[in-house]
PDB file of C-alpha atoms in Angstrom:
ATOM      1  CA  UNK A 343     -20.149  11.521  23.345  1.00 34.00           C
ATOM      2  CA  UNK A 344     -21.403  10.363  26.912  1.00 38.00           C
ATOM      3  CA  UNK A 345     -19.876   7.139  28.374  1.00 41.00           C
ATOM      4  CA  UNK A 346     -18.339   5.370  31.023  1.00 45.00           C
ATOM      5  CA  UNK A 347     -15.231   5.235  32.914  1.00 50.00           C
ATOM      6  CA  UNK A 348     -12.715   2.991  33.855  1.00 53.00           C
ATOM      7  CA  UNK A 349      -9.983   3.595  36.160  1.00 54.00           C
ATOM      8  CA  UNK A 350      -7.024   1.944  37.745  1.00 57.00           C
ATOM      9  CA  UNK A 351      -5.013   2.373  40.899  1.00 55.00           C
ATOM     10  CA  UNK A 352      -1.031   2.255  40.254  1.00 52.00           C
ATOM     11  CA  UNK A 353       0.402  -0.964  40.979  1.00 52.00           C
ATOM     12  CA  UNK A 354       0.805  -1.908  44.642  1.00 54.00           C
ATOM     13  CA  UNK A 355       1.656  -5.250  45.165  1.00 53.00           C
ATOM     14  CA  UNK A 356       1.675  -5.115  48.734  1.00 52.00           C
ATOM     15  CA  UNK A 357      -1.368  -3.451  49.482  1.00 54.00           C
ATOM     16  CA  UNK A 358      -4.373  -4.916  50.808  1.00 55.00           C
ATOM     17  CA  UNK A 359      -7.411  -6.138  48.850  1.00 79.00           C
ATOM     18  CA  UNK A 360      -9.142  -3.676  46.643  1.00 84.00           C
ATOM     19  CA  UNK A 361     -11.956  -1.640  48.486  1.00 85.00           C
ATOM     20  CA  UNK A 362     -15.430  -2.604  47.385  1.00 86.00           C
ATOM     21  CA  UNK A 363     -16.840  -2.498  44.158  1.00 86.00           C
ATOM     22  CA  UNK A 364     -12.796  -2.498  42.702  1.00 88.00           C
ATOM     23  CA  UNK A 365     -11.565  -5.856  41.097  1.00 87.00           C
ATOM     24  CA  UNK A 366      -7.848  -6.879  41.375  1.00 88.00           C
ATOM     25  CA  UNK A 367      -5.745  -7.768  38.833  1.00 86.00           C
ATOM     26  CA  UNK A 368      -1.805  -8.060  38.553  1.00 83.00           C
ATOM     27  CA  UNK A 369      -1.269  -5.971  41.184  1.00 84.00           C
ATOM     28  CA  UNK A 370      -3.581  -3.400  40.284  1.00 85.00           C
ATOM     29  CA  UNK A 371      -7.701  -2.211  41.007  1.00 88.00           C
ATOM     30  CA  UNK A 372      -9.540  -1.277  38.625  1.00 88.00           C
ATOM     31  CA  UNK A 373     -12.965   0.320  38.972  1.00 87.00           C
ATOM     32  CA  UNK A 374     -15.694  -0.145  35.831  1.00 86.00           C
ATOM     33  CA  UNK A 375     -18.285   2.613  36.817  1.00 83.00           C
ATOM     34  CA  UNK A 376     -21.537   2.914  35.745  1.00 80.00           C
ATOM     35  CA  UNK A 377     -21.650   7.035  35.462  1.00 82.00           C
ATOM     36  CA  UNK A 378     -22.001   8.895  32.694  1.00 83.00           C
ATOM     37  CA  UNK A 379     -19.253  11.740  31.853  1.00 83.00           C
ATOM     38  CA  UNK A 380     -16.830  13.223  29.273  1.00 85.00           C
ATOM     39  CA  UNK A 381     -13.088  12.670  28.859  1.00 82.00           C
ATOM     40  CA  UNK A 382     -11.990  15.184  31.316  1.00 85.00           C
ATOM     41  CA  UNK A 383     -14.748  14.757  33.529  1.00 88.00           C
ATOM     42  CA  UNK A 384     -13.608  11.115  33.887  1.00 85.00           C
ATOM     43  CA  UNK A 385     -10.240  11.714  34.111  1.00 85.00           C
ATOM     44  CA  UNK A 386     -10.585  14.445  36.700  1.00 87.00           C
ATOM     45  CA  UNK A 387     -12.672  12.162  38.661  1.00 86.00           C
ATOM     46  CA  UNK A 388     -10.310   9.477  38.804  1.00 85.00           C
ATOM     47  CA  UNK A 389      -7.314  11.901  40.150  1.00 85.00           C
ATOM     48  CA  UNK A 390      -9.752  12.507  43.187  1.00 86.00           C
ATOM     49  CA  UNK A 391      -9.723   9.034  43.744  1.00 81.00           C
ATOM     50  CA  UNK A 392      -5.683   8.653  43.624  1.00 83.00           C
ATOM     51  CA  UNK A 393      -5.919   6.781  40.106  1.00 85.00           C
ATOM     52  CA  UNK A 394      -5.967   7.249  36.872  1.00 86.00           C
ATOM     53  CA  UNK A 395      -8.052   6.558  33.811  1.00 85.00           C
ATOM     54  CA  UNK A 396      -6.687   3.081  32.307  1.00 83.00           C
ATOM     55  CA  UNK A 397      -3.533   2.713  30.252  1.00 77.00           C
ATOM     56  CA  UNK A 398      -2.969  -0.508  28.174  1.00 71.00           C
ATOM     57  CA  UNK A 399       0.370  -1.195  28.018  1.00 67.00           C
ATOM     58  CA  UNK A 400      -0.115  -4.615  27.466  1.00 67.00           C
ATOM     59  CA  UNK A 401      -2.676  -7.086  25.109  1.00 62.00           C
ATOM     60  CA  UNK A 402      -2.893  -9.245  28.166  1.00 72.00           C
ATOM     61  CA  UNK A 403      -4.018  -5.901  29.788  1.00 77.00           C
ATOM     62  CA  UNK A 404      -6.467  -5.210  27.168  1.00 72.00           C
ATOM     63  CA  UNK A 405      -8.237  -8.851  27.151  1.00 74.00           C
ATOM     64  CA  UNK A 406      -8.794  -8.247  31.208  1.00 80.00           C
ATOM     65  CA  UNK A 407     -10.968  -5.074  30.281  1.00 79.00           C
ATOM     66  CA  UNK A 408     -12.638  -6.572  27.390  1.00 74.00           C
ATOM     67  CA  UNK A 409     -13.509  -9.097  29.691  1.00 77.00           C
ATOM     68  CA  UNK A 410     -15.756  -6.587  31.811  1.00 73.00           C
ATOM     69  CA  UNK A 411     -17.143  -4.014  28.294  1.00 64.00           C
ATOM     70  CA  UNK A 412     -20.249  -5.925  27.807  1.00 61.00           C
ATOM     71  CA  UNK A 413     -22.303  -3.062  26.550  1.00 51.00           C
ATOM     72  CA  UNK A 414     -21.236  -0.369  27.718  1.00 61.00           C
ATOM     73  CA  UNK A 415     -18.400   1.802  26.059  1.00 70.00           C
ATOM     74  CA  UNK A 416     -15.076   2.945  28.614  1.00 76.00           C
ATOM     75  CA  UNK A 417     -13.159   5.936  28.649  1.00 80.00           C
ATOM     76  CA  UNK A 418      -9.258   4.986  28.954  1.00 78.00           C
ATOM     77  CA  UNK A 419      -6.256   6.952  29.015  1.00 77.00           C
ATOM     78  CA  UNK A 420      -5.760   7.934  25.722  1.00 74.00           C
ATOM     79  CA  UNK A 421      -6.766  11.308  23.662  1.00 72.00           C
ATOM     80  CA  UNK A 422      -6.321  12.958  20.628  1.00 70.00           C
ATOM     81  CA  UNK A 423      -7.144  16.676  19.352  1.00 71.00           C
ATOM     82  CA  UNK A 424      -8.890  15.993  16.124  1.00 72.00           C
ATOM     83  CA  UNK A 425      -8.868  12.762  13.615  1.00 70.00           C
ATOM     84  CA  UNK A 426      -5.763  12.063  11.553  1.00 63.00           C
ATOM     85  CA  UNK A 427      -3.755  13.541  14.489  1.00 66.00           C
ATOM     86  CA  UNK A 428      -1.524  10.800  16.888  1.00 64.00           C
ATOM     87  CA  UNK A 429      -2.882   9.334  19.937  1.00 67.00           C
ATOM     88  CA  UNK A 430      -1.553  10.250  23.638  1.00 69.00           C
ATOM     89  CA  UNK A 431      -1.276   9.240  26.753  1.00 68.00           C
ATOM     90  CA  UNK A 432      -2.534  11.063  29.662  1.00 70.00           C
ATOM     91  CA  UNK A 433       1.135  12.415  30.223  1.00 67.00           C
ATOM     92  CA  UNK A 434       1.066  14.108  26.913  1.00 66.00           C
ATOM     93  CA  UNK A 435       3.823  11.019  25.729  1.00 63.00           C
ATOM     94  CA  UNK A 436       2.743   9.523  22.467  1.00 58.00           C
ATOM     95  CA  UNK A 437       0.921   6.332  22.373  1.00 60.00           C
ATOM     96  CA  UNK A 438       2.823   3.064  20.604  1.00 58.00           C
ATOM     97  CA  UNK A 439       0.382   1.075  19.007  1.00 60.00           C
ATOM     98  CA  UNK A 440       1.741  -1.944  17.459  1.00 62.00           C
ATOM     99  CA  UNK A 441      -0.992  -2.680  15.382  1.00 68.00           C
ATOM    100  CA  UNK A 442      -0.107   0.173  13.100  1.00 68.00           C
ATOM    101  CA  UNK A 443       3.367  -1.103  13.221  1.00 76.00           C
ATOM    102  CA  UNK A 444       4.847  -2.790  10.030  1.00 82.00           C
ATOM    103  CA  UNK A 445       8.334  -4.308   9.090  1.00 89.00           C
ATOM    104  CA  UNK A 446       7.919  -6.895  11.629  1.00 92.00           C
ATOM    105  CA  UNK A 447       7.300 -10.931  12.870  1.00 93.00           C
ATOM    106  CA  UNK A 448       3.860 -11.687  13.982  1.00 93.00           C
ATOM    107  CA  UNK A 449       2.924 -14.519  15.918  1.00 92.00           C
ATOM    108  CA  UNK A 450      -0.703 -16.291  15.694  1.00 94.00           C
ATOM    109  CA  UNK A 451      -2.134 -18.611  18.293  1.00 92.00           C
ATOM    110  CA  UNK A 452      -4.778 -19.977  19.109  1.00 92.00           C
ATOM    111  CA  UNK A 453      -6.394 -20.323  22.793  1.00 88.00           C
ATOM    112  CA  UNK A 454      -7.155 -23.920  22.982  1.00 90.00           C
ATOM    113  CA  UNK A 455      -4.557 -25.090  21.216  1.00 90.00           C
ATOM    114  CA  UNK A 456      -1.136 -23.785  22.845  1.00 81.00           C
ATOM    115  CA  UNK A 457       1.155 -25.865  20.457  1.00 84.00           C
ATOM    116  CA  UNK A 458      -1.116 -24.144  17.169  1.00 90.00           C
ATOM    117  CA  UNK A 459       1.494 -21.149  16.824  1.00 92.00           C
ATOM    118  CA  UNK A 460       2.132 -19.748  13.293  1.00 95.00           C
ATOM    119  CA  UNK A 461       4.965 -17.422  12.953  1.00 95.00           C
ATOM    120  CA  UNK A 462       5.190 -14.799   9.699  1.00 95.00           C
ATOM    121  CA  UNK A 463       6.432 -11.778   8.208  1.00 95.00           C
ATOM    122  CA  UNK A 464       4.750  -8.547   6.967  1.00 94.00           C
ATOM    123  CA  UNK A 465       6.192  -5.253   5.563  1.00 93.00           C
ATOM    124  CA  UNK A 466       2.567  -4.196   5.878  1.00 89.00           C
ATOM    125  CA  UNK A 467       0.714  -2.537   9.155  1.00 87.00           C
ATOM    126  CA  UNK A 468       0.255  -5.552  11.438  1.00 87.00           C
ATOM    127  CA  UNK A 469      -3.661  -4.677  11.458  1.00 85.00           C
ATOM    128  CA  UNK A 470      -3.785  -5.359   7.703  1.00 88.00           C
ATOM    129  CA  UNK A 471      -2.334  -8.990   7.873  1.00 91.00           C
ATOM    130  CA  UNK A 472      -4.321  -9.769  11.336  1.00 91.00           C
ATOM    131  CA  UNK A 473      -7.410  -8.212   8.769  1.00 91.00           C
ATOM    132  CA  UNK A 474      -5.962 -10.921   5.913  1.00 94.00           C
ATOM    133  CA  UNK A 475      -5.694 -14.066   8.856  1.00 95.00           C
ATOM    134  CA  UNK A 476      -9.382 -13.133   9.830  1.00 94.00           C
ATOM    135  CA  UNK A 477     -10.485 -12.686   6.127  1.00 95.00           C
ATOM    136  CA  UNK A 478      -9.240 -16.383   5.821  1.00 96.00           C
ATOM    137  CA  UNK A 479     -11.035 -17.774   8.856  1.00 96.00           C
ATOM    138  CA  UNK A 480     -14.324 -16.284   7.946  1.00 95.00           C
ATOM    139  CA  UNK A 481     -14.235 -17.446   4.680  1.00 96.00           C
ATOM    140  CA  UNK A 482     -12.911 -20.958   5.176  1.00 96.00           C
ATOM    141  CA  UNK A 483      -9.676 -20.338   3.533  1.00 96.00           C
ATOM    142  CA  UNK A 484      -8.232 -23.996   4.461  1.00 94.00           C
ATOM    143  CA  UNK A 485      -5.898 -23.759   1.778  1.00 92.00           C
ATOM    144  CA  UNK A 486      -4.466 -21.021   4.342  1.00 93.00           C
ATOM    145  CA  UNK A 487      -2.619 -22.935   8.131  1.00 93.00           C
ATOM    146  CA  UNK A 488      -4.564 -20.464   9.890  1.00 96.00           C
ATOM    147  CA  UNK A 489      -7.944 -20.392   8.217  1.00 96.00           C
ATOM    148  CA  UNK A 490      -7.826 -24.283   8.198  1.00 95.00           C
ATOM    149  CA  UNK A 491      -6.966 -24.664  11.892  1.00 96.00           C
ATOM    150  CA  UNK A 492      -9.648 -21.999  13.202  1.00 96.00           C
ATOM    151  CA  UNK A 493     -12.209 -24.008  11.021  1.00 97.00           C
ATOM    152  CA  UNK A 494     -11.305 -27.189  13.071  1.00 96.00           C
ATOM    153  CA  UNK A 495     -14.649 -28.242  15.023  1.00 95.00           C
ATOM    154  CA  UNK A 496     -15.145 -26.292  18.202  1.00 94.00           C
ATOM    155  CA  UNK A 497     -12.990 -23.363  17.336  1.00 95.00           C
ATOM    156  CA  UNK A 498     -13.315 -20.074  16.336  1.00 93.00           C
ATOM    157  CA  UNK A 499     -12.023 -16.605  15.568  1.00 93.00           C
ATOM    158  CA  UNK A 500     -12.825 -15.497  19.158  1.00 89.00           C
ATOM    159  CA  UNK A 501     -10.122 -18.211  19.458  1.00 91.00           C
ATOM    160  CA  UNK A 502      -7.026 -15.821  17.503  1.00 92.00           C
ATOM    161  CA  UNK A 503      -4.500 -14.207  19.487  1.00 88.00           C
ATOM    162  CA  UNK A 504      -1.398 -12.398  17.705  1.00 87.00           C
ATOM    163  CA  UNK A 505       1.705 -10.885  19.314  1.00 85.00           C
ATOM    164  CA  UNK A 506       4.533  -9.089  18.194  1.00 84.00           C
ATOM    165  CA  UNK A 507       7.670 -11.458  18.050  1.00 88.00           C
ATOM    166  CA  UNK A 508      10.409  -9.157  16.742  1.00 89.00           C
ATOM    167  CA  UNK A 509      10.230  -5.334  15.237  1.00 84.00           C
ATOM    168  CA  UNK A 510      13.266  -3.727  13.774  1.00 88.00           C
ATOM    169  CA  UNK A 511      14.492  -1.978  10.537  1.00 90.00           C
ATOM    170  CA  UNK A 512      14.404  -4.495   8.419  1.00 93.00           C
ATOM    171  CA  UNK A 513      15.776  -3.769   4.960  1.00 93.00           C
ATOM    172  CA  UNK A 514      14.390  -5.727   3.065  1.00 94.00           C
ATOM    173  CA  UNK A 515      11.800  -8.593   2.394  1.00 93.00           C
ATOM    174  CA  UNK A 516      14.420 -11.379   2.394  1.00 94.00           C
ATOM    175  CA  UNK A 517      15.629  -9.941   5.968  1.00 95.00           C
ATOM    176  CA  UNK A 518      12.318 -10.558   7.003  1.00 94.00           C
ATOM    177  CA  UNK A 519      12.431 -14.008   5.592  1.00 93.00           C
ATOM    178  CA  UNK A 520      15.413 -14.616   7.445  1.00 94.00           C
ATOM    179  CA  UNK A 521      14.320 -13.366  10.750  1.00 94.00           C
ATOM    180  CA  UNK A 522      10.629 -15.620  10.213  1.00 94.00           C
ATOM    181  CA  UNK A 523      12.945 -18.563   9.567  1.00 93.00           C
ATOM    182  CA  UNK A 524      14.882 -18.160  12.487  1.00 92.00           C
ATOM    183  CA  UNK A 525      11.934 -18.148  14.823  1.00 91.00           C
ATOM    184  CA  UNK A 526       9.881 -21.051  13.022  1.00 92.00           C
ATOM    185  CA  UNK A 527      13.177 -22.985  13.927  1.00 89.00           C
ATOM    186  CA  UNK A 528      13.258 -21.894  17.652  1.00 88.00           C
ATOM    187  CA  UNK A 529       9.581 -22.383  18.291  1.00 87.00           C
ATOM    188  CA  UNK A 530       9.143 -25.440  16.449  1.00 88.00           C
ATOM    189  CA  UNK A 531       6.441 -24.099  15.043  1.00 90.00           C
ATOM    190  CA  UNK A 532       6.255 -26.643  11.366  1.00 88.00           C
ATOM    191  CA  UNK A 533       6.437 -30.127  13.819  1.00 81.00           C
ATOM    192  CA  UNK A 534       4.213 -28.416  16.493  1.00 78.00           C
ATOM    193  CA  UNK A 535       2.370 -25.771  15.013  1.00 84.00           C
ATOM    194  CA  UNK A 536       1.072 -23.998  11.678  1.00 92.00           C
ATOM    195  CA  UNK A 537       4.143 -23.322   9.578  1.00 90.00           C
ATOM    196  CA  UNK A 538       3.159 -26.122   7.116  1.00 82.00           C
ATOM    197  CA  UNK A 539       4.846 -24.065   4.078  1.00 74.00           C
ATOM    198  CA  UNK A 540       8.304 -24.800   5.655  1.00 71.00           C
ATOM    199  CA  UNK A 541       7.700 -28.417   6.118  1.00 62.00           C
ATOM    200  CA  UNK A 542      11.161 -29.406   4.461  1.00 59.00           C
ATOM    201  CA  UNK A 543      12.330 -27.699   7.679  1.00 59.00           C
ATOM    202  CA  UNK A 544      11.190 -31.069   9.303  1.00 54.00           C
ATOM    203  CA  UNK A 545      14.100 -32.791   8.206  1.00 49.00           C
ATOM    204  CA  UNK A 546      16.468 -31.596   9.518  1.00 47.00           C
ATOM    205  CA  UNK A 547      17.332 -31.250  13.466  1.00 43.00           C
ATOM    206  CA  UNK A 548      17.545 -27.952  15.509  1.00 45.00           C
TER     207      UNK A 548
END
């Protein structure tokens, strides 16, 4: 398959501007090109220009490229052999991607609405329950905190962001319970957000 290439300079906060045609961001250029050209072709090209094809090490990272996709599809920095097998990095190292994660607290928010944060558990890949949050919105699910808030006039599920709060072995479900609990106290997040289930958490102080 035939597409484009992005690329990205290492970060150099003390360098210049980025040359023409390059757009800066946190310390980094990044070049969207409009030439065609395979995986290697792409990636061999951006060595000869002292970069690298792009590595997303962050979802902050990721919504700045998304920004620029439009219609056109990018090559980035990550490549696998054959379906089924793991993804990796451009230095062979294999690729952590949370979204397959599970055992874990998950954070929801929404864009216009910094205070809208709902915090919850999952012993399943953190995909499937961002799948289950979306199923909710699109449907209208108000009976759900999150489907009811991104139903709210004006919003949308353009508007959902989710994060990883805390991964570890947890050993069980009511570990996971414990942990959630523990971070819907520190955030707040029944008073000032989406954690409506707890709200006998309201009464007492923190």
């Amino acid at each position: 398959m035939v597409l484009s290439v992005v690329v990205t300079l290492k970060s150099c906060p003390s360098c210049p501007s980025c040359s023409e045609g390059w757009i800066g961001w946190e310390g980094k250029c990044y070049y969207f090109s409009d030439s065609e050209a395979n995986w290697s072709s792409s990636k061999s090209r951006c060595n000869s220009h002292g970069a690298s094809l792009v590595e997303l090490n962050t979802v902050k990272e990721l919504d700045f490229v998304k920004r620029y996709k439009d219609r056109t599809d990018y090559w980035i920095g990550l490549r696998r052999e054959k379906k089924g097998q793991p993804w990796k990095q451009q230095n062979g190292s294999l690729f952590n991607d949370l979204c397959s994660s599970s055992n874990l607290i998950h954070a929801v928010m929404c864009q216009q609405c910094p205070s809208a944060l709902y915090i919850g558990q999952t012993s399943q890949p953190l995909h499937k329950r961002i799948n289950g949050h979306k199923s909710d919105i699109r449907n209208g699910n108000v009976q759900k905190p999150v489907g009811e808030h991104f139903n709210l006039p004006g919003h949308s599920i353009k508007d959902l962001k989710v994060a990883v709060v805390q991964q570890k072995p947890f050993k069980n479900k009511v570990q996971r319970e414990a942990a959630e609990l523990e971070f819907i106290c520190k955030f707040d997040s029944v008073k000032m957000g989406l954690n409506r289930d707890y709200e006998w958490l309201s009464h007492y102080h923190r």
